XYZ file of C-alpha atoms in Angstrom:
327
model
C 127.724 70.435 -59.301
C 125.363 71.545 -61.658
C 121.898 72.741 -60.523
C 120.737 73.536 -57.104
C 122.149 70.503 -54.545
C 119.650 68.787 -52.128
C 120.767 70.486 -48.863
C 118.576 69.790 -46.253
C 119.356 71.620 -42.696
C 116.724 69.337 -40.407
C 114.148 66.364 -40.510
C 111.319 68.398 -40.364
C 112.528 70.373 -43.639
C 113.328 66.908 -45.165
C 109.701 65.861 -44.230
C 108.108 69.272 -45.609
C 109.888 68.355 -48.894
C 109.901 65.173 -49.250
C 107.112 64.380 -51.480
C 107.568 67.564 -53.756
C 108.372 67.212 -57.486
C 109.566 70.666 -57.753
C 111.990 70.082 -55.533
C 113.483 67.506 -56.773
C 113.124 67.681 -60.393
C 116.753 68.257 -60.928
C 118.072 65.687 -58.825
C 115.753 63.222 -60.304
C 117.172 64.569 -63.893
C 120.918 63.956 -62.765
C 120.384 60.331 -61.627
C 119.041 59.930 -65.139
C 121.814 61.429 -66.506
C 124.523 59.358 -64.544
C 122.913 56.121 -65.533
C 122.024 56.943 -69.097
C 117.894 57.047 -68.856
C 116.019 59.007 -71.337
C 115.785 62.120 -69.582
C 112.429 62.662 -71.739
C 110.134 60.576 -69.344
C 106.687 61.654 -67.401
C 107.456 62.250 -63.549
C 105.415 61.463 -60.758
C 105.990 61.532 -56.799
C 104.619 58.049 -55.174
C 104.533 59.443 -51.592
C 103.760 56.508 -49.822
C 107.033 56.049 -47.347
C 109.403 57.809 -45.506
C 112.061 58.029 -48.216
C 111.516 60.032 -51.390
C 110.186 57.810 -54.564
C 109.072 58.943 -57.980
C 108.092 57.429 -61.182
C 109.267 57.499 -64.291
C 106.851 56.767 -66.945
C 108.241 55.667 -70.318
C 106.224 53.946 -73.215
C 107.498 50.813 -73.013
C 108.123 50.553 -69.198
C 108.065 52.086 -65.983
C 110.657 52.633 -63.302
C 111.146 54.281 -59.590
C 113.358 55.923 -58.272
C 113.986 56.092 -54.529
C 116.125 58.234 -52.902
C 117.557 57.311 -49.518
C 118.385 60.169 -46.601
C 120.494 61.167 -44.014
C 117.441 59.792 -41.656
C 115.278 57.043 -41.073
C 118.083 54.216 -41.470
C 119.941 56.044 -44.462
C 122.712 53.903 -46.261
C 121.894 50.697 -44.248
C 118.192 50.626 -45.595
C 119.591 51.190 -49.061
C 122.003 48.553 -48.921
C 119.154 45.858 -47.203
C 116.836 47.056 -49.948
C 119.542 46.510 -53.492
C 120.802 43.480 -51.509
C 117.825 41.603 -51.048
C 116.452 42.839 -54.743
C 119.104 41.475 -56.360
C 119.699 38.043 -54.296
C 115.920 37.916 -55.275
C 116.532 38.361 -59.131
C 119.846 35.902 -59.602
C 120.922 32.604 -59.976
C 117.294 31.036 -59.224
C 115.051 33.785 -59.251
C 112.333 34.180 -57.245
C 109.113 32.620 -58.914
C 105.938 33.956 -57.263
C 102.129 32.840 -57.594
C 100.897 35.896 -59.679
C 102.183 38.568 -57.308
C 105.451 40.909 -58.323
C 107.964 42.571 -56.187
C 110.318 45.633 -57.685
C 113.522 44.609 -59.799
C 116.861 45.831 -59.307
C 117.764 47.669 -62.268
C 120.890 50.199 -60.992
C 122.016 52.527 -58.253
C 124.207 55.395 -57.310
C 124.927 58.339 -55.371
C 124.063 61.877 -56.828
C 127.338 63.778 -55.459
C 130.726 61.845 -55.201
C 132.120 62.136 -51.458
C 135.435 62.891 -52.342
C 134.222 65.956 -54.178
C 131.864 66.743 -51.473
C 134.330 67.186 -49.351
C 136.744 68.969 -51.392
C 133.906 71.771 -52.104
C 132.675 71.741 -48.593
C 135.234 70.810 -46.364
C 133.726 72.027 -43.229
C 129.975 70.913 -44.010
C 129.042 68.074 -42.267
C 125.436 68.049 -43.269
C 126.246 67.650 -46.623
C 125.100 64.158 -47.784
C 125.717 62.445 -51.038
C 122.426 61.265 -51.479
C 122.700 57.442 -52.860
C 119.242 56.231 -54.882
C 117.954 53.159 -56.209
C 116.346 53.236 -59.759
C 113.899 49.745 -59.485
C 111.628 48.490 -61.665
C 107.773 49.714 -61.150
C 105.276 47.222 -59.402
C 101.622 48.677 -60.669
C 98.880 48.157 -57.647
C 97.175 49.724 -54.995
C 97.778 49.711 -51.355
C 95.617 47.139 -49.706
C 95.119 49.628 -47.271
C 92.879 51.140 -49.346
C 91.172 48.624 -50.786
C 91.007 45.502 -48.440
C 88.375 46.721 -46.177
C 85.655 47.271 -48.274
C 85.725 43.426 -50.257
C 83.595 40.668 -49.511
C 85.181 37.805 -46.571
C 85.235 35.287 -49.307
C 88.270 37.679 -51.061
C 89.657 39.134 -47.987
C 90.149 34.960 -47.342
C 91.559 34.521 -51.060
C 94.237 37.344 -50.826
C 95.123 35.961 -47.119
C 95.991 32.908 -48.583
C 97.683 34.676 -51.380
C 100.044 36.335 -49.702
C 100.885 33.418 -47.575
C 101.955 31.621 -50.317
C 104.107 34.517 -51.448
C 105.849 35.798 -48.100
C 107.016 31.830 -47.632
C 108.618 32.492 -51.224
C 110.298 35.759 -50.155
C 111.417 33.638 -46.780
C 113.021 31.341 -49.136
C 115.358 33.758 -51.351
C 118.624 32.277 -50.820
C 121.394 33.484 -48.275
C 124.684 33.852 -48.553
C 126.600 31.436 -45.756
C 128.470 34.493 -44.361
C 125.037 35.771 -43.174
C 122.947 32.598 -42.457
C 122.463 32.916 -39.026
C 120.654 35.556 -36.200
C 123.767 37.613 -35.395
C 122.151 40.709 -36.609
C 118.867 39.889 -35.975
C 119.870 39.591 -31.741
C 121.893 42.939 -31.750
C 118.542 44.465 -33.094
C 115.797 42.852 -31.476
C 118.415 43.370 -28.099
C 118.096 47.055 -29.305
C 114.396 46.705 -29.542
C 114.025 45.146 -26.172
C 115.710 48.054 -24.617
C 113.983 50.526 -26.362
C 110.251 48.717 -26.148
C 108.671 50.839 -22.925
C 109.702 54.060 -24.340
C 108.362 53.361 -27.785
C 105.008 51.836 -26.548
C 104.960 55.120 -24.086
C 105.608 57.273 -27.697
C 102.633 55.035 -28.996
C 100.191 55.554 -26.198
C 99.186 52.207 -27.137
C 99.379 50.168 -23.663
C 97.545 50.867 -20.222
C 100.493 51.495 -17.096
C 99.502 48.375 -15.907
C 101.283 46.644 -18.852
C 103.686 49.220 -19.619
C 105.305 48.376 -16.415
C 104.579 44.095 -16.621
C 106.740 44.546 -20.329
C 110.374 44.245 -18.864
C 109.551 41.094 -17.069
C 107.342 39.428 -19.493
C 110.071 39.672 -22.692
C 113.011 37.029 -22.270
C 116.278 38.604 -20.939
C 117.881 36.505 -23.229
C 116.192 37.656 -26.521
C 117.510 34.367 -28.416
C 114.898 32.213 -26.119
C 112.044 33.932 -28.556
C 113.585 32.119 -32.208
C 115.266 28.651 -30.373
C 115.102 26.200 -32.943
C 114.301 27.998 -35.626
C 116.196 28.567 -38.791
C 117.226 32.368 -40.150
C 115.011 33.202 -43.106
C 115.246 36.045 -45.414
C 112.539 38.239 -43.969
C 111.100 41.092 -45.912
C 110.729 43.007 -42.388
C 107.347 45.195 -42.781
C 104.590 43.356 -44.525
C 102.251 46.027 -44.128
C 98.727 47.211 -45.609
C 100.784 50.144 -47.363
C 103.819 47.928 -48.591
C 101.241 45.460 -49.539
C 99.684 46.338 -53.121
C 96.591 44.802 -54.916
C 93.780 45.358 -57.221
C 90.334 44.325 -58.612
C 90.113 42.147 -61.634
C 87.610 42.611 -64.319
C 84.861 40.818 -61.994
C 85.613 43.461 -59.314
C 87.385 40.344 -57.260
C 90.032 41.964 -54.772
C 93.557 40.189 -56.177
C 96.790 40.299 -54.044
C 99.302 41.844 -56.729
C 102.725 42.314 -55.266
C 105.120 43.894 -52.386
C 107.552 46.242 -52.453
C 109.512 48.597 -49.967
C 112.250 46.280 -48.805
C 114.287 48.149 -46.957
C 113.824 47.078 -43.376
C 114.744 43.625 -44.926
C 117.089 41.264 -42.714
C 118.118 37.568 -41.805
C 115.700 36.119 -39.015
C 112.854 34.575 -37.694
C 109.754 34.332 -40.341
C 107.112 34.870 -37.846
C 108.181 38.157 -37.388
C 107.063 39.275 -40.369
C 103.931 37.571 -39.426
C 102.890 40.091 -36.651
C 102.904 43.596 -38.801
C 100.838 41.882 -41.321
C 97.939 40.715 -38.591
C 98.148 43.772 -36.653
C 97.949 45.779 -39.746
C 95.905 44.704 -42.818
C 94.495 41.963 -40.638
C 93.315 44.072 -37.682
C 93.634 41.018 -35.470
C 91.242 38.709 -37.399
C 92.191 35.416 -36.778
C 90.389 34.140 -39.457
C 92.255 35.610 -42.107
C 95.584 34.920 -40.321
C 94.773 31.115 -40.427
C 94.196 31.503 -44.067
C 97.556 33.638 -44.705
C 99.160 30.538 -42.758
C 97.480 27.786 -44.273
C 98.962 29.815 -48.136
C 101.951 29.691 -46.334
C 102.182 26.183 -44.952
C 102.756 27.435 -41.464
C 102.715 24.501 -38.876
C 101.910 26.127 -35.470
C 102.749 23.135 -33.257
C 102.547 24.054 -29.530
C 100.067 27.020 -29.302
C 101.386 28.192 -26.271
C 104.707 28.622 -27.261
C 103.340 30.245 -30.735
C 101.517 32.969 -28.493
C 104.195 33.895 -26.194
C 106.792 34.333 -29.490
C 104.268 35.944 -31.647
C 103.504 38.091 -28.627
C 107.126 39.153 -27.740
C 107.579 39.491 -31.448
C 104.370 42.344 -31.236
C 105.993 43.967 -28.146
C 109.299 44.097 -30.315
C 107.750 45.768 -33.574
C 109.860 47.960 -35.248
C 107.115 50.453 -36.030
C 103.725 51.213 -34.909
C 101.047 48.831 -36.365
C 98.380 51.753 -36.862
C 98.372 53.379 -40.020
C 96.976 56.575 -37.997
C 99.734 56.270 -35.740
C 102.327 55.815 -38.796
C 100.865 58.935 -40.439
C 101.397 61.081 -36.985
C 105.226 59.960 -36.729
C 106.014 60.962 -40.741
């Protein structure tokens, strides 16, 4: 292996490098190498995430690439992620209403395993470090920028990116995975995970903490009954969300990327990140994200209690302080 490998002995020392160029310089130059990029590009770390990303810069077009670890999810997340890119991308591709989301372009893995394990027989912490090289979505993260527009374009880029998350919902899958197998094992995970990770959130009063158990369905399929599996993009949140302003200063929904927690199941759980996060619970903006999207509530109790268990269930924590404090 030429060049210093990518060796890392802990999380925490993952974490402390993660977003540094320095560090991964080489790597960034094999990947190039195996998949026959100009090695003469501009570099740049895009630290938003938990996995390592960095651009590449080139005159006629830019590109990321995103490197996938031993931790948070690891080869599963970078299988969801070039799975769902490239169903996205072929046969019928994806049209969306002025919005983007990253193309597949290549992947691969920076060591080969057999080799790996031929130098380093009895290293088990070695890790051959697969990465994604995707196509560059330009935009800001509404995080940063949603807050301080006007209602009337806070309303407008609702709307927007209800008409653009039904699209994503509507990427085709294949038959073999068209139904909520793998959706139940996790959200059966989630349910018997959820007091421990609202405790770890300090989000809920004892009271509740202890009413959880008995208010979420034993039977976690009750929550999606009748519905059909979707292709969900699995974290619409203010950071994976981007944007912009326009030439009139108007806030503009751009594009999405990050689809790695991607998976087959119920839309409205991607609803429930997206409200708790870049809508901070305003119903009026969730009305207009759901009239964009054509969503027909129907019986409003039975809405609540789903959308509810669905915010009990959350993968992650909805705060972007509380995100922060976990990386």
């Amino acid at each position: 292996v030429r060049g210093p490998m990518i060796i890392f002995k802990s999380p925490s020392e993952f974490r402390r490098h993660r977003n540094d160029l320095r560090h991964w310089k080489a790597a960034l130059l094999r990947a190039l190498e195996q998949q026959k990029f100009d090695p003469n590009v501009k570099l740049k770390t895009l630290p938003n995430g938990e996995n390592p990303v960095f651009l590449l810069s080139y005159p006629d077009q830019n590109y990321v690439v995103k490197f996938f670890s031993p931790w948070y999810g690891g080869k599963k997340v970078f299988k969801r992620e070039r799975r769902t890119l490239t169903l996205a991308h072929e046969g019928n591709p994806l049209k969306l209403e002025q919005w983007e989301i990253p193309r597949y372009v290549t992947s691969g893995k920076l060591y080969d395993k057999e080799m790996l394990e031929k130098a380093f027989p009895s290293r088990l912490d070695i890790w051959d470090w697969p990465y994604l090289i995707l196509t560059y979505v330009p935009g800001i993260p509404l995080l940063d920028i949603f807050h301080e527009s006007s209602r009337e374009d806070k309303l407008s880029c609702a709307r927007a990116i209800g008409e653009n998350i039904k699209k994503i919902h509507e990427i085709p899958v294949e038959e073999s995975r068209r139904d909520f197998s793998s959706f139940e094992r996790w959200m059966v995970q989630q349910r018997r995970m959820v007091v421990k990770r609202h405790v770890k959130w300090n989000d809920l009063n004892e009271s509740t903490l202890s009413e959880l158990p008995k208010y979420l369905p034993s039977n976690v399929k009750r929550i999606w009954k009748g519905q059909e599996p979707k292709q969900l993009h699995g974290d619409v949140s203010d950071e994976n969300l981007l944007g912009k302003k326009d030439s009139n200063g108007k806030l503009v929904s751009c594009g999405i990327i990050d689809f790695g927690d991607s998976r087959i199941g119920d839309p409205l759980y991607d609803f429930v990140a997206l409200h708790l996060s870049l809508f901070r619970c305003d119903l009026g903006l969730l009305g207009a994200f759901m009239d964009g999207y054509g969503y027909k509530v129907g019986d409003l109790n039975v809405f609540s209690f789903k959308a509810m268990c669905y915010t009990c269930l959350l993968y992650t924590s909805p705060s972007p302080r509380d995100r922060q404090k976990s990386r």
